[in-house]
Each structure stands twice: as C-alpha cells, then as structure tokens.
PDB file of C-alpha atoms and ligand atoms in Angstrom:
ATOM      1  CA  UNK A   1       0.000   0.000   0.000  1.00 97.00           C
ATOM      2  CA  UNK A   2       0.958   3.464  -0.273  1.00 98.00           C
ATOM      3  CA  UNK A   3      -0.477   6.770   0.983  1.00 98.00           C
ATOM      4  CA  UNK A   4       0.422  10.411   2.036  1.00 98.00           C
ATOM      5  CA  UNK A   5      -0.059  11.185   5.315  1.00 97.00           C
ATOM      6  CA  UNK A   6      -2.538  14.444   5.150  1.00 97.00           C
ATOM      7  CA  UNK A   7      -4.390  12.091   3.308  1.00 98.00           C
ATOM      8  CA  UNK A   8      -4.929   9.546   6.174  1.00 97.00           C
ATOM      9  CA  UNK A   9      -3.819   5.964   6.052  1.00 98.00           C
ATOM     10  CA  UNK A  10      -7.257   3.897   6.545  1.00 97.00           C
ATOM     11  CA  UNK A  11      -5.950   1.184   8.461  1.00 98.00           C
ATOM     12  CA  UNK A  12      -7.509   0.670  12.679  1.00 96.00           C
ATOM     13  CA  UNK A  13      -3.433   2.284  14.261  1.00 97.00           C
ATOM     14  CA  UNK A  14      -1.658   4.637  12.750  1.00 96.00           C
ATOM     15  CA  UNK A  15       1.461   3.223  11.607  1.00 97.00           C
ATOM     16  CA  UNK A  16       4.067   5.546  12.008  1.00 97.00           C
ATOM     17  CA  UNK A  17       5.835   5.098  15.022  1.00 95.00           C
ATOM     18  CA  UNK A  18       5.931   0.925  13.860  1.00 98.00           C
ATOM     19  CA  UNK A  19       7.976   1.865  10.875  1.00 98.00           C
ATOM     20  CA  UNK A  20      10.985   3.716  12.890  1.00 98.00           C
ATOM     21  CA  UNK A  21      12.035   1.293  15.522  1.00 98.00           C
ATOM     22  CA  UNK A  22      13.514   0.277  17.919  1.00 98.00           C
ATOM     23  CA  UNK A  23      13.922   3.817  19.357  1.00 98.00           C
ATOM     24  CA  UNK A  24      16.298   4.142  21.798  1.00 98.00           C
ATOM     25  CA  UNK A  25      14.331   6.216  25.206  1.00 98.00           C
ATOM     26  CA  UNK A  26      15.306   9.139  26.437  1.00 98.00           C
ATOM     27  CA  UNK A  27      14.065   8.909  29.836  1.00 98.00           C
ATOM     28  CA  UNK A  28      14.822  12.606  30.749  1.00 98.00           C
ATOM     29  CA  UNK A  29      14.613  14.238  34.087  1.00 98.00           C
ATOM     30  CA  UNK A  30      14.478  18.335  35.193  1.00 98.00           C
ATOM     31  CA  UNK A  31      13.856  20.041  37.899  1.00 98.00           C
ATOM     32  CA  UNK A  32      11.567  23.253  38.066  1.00 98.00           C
ATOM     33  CA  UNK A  33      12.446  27.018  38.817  1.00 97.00           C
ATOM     34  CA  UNK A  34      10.199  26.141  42.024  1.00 97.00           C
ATOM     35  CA  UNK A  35      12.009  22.863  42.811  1.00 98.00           C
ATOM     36  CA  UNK A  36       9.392  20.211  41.449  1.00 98.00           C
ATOM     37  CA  UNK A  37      11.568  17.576  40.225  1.00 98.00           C
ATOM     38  CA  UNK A  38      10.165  15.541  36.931  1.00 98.00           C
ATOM     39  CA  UNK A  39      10.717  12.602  35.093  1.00 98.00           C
ATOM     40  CA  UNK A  40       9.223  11.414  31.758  1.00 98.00           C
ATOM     41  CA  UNK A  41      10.360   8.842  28.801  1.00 98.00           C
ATOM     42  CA  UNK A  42      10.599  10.229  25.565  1.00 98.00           C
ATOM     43  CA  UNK A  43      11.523   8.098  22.471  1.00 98.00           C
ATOM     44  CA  UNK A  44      11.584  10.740  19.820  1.00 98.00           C
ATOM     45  CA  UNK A  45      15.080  10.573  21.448  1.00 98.00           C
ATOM     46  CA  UNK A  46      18.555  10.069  19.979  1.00 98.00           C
ATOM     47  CA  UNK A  47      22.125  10.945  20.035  1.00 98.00           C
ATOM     48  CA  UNK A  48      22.954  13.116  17.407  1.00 98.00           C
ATOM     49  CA  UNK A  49      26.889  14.382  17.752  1.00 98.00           C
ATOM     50  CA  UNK A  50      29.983  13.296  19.152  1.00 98.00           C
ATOM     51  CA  UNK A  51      32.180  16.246  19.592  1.00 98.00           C
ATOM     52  CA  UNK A  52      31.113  17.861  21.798  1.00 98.00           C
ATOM     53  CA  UNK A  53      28.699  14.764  22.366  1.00 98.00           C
ATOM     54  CA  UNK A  54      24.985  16.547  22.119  1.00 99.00           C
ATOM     55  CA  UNK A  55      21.549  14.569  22.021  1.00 99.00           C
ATOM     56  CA  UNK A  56      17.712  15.549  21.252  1.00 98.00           C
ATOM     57  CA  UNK A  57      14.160  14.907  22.414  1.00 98.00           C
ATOM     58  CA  UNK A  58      11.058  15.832  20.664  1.00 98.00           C
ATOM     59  CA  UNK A  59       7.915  16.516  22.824  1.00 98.00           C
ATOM     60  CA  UNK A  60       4.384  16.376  20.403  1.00 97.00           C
ATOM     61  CA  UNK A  61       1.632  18.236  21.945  1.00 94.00           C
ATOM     62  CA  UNK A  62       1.499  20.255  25.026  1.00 94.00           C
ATOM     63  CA  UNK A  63      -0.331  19.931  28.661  1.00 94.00           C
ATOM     64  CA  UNK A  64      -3.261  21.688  30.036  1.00 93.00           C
ATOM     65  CA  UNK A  65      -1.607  23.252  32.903  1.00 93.00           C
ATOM     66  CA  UNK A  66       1.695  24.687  30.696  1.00 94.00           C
ATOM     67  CA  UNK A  67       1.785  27.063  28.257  1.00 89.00           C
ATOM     68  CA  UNK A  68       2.222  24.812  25.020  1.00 89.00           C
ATOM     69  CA  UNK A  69       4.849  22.437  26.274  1.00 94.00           C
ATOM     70  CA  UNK A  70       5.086  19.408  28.561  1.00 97.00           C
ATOM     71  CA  UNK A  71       6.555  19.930  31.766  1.00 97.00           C
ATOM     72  CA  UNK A  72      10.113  18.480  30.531  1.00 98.00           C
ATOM     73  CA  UNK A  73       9.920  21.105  28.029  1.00 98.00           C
ATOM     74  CA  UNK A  74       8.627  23.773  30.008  1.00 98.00           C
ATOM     75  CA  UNK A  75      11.491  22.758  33.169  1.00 98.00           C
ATOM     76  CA  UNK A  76      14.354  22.512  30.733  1.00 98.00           C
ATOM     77  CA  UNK A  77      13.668  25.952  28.863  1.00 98.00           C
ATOM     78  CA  UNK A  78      13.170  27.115  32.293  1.00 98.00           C
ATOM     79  CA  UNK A  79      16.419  26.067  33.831  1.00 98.00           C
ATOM     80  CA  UNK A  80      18.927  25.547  31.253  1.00 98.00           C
ATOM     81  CA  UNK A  81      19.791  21.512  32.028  1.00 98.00           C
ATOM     82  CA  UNK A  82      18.631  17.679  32.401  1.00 99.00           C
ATOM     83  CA  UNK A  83      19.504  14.783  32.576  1.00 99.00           C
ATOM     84  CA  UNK A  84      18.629  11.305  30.225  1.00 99.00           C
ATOM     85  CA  UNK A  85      18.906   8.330  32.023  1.00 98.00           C
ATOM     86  CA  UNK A  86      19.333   5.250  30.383  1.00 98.00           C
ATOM     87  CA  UNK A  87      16.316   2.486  30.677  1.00 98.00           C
ATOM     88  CA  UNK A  88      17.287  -1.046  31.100  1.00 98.00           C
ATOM     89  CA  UNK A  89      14.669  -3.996  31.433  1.00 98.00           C
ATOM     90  CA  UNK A  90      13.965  -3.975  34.990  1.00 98.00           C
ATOM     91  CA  UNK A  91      12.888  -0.529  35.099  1.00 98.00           C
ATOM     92  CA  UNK A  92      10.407  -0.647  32.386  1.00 98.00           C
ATOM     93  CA  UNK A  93       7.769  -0.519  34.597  1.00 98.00           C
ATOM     94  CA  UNK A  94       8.602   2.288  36.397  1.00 98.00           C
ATOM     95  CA  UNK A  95       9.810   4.028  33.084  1.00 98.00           C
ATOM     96  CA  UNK A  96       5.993   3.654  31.720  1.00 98.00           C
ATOM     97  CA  UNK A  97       4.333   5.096  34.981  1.00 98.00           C
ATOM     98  CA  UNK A  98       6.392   8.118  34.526  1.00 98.00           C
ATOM     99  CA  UNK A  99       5.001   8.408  31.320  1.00 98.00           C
ATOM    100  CA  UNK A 100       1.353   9.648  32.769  1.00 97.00           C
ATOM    101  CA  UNK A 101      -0.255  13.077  32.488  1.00 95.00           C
ATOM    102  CA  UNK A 102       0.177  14.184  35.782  1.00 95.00           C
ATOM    103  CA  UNK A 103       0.126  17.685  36.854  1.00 96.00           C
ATOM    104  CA  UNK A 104       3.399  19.403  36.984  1.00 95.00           C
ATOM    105  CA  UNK A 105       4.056  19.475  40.433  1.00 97.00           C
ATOM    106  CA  UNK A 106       4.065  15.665  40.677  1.00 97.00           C
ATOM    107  CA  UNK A 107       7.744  14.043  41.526  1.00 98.00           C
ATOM    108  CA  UNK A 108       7.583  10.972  39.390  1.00 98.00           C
ATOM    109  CA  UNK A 109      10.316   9.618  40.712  1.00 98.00           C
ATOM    110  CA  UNK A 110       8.381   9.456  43.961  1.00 98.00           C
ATOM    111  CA  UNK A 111       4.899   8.364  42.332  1.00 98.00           C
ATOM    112  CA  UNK A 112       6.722   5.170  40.690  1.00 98.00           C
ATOM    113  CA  UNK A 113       9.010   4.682  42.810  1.00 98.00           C
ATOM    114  CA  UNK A 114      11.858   5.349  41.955  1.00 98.00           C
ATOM    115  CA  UNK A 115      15.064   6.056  43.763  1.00 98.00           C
ATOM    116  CA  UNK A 116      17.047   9.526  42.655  1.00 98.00           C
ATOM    117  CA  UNK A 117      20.485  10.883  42.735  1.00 98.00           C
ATOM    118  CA  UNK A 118      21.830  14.318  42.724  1.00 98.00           C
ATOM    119  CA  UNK A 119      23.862  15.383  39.234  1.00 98.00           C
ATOM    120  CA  UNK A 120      27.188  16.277  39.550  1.00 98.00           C
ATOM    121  CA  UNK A 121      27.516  19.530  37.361  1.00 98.00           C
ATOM    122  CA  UNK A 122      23.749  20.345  37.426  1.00 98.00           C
ATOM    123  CA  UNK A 123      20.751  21.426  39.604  1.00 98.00           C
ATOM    124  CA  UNK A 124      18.626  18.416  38.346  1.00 98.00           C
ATOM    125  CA  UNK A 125      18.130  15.052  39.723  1.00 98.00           C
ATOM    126  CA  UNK A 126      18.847  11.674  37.832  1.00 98.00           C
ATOM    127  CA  UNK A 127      18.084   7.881  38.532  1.00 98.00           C
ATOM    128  CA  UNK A 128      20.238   6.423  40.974  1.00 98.00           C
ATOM    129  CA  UNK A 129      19.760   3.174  39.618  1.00 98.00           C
ATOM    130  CA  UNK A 130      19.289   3.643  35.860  1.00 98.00           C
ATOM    131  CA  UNK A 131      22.999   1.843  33.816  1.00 98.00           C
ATOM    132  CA  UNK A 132      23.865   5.583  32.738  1.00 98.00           C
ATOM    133  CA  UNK A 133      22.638   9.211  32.934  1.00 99.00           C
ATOM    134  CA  UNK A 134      23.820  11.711  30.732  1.00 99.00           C
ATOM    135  CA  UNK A 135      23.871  15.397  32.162  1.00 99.00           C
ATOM    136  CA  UNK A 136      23.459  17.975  29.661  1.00 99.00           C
ATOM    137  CA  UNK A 137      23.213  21.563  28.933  1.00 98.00           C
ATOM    138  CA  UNK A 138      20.108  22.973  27.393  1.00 99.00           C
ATOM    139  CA  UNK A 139      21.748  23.908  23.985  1.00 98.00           C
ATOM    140  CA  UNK A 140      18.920  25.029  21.529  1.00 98.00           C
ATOM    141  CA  UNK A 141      14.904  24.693  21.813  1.00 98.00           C
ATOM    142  CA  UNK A 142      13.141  24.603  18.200  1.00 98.00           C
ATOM    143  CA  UNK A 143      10.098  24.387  17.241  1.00 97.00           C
ATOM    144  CA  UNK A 144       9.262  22.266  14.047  1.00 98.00           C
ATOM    145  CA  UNK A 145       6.051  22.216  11.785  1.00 97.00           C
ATOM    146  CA  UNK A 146       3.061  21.527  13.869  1.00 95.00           C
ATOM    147  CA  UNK A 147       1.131  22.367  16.815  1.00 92.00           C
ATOM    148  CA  UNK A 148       3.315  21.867  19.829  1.00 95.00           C
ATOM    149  CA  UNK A 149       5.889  20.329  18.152  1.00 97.00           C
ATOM    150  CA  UNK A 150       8.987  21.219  19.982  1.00 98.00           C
ATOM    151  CA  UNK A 151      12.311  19.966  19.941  1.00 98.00           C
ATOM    152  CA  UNK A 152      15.011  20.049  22.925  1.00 98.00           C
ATOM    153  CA  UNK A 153      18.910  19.892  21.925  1.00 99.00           C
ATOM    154  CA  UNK A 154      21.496  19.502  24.837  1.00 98.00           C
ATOM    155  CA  UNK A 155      25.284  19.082  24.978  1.00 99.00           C
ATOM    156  CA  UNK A 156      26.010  16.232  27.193  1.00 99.00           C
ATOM    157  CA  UNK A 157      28.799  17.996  29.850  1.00 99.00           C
ATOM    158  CA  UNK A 158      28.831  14.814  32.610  1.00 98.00           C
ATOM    159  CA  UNK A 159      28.252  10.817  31.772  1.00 98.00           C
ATOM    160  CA  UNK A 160      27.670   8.527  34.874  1.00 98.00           C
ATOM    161  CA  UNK A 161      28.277   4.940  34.322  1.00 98.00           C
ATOM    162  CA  UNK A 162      26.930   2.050  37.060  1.00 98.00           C
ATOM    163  CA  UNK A 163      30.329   0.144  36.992  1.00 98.00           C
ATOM    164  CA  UNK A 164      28.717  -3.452  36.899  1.00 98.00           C
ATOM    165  CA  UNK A 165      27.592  -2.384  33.305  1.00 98.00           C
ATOM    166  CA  UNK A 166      31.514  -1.941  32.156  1.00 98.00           C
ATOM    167  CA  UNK A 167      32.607  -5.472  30.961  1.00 97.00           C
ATOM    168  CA  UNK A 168      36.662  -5.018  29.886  1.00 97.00           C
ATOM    169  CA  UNK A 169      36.235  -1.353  29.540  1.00 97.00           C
ATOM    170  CA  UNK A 170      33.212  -1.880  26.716  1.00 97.00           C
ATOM    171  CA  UNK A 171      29.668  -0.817  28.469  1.00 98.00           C
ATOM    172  CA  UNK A 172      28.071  -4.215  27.652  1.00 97.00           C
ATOM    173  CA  UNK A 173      24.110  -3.803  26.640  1.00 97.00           C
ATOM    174  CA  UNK A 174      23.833  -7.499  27.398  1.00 97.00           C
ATOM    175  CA  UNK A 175      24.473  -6.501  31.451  1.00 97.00           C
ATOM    176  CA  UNK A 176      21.297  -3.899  31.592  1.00 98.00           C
ATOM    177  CA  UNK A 177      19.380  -4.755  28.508  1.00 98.00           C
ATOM    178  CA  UNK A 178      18.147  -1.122  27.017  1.00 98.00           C
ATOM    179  CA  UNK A 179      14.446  -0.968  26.333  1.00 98.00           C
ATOM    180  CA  UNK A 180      13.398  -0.211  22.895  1.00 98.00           C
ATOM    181  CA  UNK A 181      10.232   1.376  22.133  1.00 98.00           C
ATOM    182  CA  UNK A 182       8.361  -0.360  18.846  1.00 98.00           C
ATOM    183  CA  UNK A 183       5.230   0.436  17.213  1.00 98.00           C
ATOM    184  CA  UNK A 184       1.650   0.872  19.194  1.00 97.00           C
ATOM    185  CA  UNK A 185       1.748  -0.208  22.791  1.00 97.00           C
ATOM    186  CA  UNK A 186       5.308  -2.123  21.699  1.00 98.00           C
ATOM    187  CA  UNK A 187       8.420  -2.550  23.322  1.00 98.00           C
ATOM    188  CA  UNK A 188      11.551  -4.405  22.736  1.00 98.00           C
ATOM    189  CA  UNK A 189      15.066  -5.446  24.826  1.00 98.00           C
ATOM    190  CA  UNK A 190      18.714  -5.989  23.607  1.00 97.00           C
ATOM    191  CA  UNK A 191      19.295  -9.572  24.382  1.00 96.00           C
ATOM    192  CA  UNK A 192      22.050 -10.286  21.868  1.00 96.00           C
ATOM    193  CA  UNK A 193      24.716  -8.582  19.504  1.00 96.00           C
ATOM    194  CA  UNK A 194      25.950  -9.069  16.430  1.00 97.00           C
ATOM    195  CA  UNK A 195      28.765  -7.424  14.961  1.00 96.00           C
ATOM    196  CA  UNK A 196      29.992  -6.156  11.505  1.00 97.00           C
ATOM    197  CA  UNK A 197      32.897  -4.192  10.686  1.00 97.00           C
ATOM    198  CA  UNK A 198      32.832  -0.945   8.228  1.00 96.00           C
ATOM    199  CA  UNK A 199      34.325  -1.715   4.683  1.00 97.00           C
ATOM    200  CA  UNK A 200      38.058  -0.663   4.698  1.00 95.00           C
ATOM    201  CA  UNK A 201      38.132  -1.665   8.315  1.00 91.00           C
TER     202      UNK A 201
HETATM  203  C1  LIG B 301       8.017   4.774  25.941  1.00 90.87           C
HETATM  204  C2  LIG B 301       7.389   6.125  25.800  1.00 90.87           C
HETATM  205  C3  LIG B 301       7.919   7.026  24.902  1.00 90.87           C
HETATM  206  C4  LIG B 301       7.369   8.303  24.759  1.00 90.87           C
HETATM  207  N1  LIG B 301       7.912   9.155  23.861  1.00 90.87           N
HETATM  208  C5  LIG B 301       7.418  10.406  23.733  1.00 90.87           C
HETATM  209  C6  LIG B 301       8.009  11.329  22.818  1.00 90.87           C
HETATM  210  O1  LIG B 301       8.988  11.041  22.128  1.00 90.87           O
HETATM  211  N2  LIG B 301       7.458  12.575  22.739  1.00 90.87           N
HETATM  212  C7  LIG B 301       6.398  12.946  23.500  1.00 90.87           C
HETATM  213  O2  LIG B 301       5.954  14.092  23.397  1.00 90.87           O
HETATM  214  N3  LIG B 301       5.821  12.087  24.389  1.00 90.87           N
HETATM  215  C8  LIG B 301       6.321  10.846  24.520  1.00 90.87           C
HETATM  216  N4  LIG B 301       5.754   9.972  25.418  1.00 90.87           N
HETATM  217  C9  LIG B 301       4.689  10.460  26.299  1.00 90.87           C
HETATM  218  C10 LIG B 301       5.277  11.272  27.473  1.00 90.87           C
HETATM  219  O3  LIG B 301       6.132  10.457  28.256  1.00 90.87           O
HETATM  220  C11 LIG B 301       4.114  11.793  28.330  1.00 90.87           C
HETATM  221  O4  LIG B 301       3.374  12.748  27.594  1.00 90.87           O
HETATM  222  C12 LIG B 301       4.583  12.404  29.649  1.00 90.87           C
HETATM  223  O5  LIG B 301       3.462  12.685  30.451  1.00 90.87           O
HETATM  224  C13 LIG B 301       5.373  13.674  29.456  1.00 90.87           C
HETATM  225  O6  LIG B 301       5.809  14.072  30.728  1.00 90.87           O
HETATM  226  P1  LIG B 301       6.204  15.537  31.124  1.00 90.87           P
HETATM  227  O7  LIG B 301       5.005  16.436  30.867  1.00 90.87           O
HETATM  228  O8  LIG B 301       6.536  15.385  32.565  1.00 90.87           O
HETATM  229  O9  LIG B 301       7.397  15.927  30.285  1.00 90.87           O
HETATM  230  C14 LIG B 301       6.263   8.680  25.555  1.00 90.87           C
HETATM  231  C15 LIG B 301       5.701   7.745  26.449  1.00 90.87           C
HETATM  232  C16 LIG B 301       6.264   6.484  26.573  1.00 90.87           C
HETATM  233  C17 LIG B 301       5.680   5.495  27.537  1.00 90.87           C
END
C-alpha cells in the first residue's frame, strides 16, 4: 500500500511510530524554577553528535496546565539543564508510569518509585539506579512544523556509568538490557549482539 499522510492511512493504528524502531528512550529528568523535580520517557530521542557529544528529544503536543509544552519542556527551557537516564529492562515498569499526564508538580520519581540521585555539574536530579545518565546543557529549543511540536537539543557535559555495566572497559548492553520502544503499545530489549565491521576496516 501506499499513501500520504494528510491524506490519512485507513488502516484501525496509525502506523508511524511501527515503521521507525527500535527507538532508543530518552528517559529525561528536570527540575523546576520552584524545585518540582520531573521525570518522563521520551523516544523521539537520539544521540545526534559526538564532539562535543549533544543529544535531542522531541515533545508532540502540550499539557493543560503549561503554556504549550510538557513539563520536561517547560522545566528545561526554564532552567537551562537535564539529565537522560538510560532504561534497562527492569525498570520498564517504572519508566511507563512516569510516562502519565500528571500535573506538573508531581515528583515521578516518587509516584513510581523510583530512587534519585543528585547530578554532579547540574541542579537536576537523575536515577540512581538507571545503567547511565547523561547530564546535559540545554543547547537550543526549536520548534518544528506543527502544533506543539517542539524539539530540545542539549550538549552532554557529565556521563555517569553504574560500573557493573563496564565489561573489559566496553559498556556491555547485554548486562542492563536497554528498552526499545516499537510500534503501538510495543516494546523491545537488547538480548544479543551481532557485529559487523565498516568496509576498509
Ligand atoms: C516509551 C514512551 C515514549 C514516549 N515518547 C514520547 C516522545 O517522544 N514525545 C512525546 O511528546 N511524548 C512521549 N511519550 C509520552 C510522554 O512520556 C508523556 O506525555 C509524559 O506525560 C510527558 O511528561 P512531562 O510532561 O513530565 O514531560 C512517551 C511515552 C512512553 C511510555
């Protein structure tokens, strides 16, 4: 089949977020002006520079008690930083309850659970337990075609790594298994490698 978006695609789910997966999550945490802290996944989430490392999030619509954002948004525009913490398999649980549309003074960390740690170079907190957390520095905030379509860059300035995740210096997926998010109500886990090496290699 074949169709153009604006034009709808006639089938029960919309397929788009099936046919770009596995996304990695972002699951990013911030901390308001007033001191609410916040935690939400976000899988319109990637890596997209290595020197100086920087990475992205994309929030889609906004929340009723913001003014066009979601609170990540709205905290991180606020304050300047965050913080993505990796997901690996035994937090996926917690990682989805973040993902409810709770007001904005709601700790999710507390709501779900979830045990937090202070950042070392920001005012934001991260999860204690999560394999990695990446602490960044709000970099740019753009807005892209659509109605609250907003996209968050950040330069990564501190990397935390849980040392039982560092196999022979390499941090081994296989140790924390990193959730994936697929298509619909979809997820996915790294349970296996392979490996191939670039031509000219
Ligand atoms: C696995 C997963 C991935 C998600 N990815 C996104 C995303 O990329 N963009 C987005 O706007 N919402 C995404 N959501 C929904 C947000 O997590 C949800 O709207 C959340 O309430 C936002 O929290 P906040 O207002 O505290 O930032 C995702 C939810 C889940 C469970």
């Amino acid at each position: 089949m074949f169709y153009e978006p604006k034009d709808g695609h006639g089938l029960p789910h919309n397929p788009f977020n099936a046919l770009i997966t596995p996304r990695p999550i972002g699951w990013i945490s911030s901390r308001s002006p007033d001191g609410d802290d916040n935690l939400a996944p976000y899988s319109f989430f990637n890596g997209v520079a290595y020197v100086p490392p920087q990475v992205m999030f994309a929030s889609t619509s906004a929340k009723p008690d913001q003014d066009g954002v979601k609170d990540s948004v709205a905290n991180i525009r606020d304050t300047g930083v965050f913080c993505v913490n990796v997901v690996g398999y035994d937090m996926a649980e917690e990682m989805n309850q973040t993902s409810g549309p709770w007001a904005k003074e709601v700790d999710e960390f507390t709501d779900a659970g979830i045990e937090k740690a202070a950042c070392t170079l920001i005012d934001c907190p991260r999860v204690a337990a999560a394999p990695a957390n990446l602490e960044c520095r709000l970099t740019q905030v753009v807005q892209i075609e659509g109605e609250a379509n907003t996209v968050v860059f950040g330069e990564v300035i501190g990397v935390h790594l849980r040392e039982d995740c560092l196999r022979d210096g390499i941090f081994d997926a296989r140790v924390f298994q990193p959730v994936g998010r697929m298509g619909y109500r979809d997820f996915t886990r790294v349970t296996e490698l392979f490996t191939l090496r670039r031509p000219g290699e």
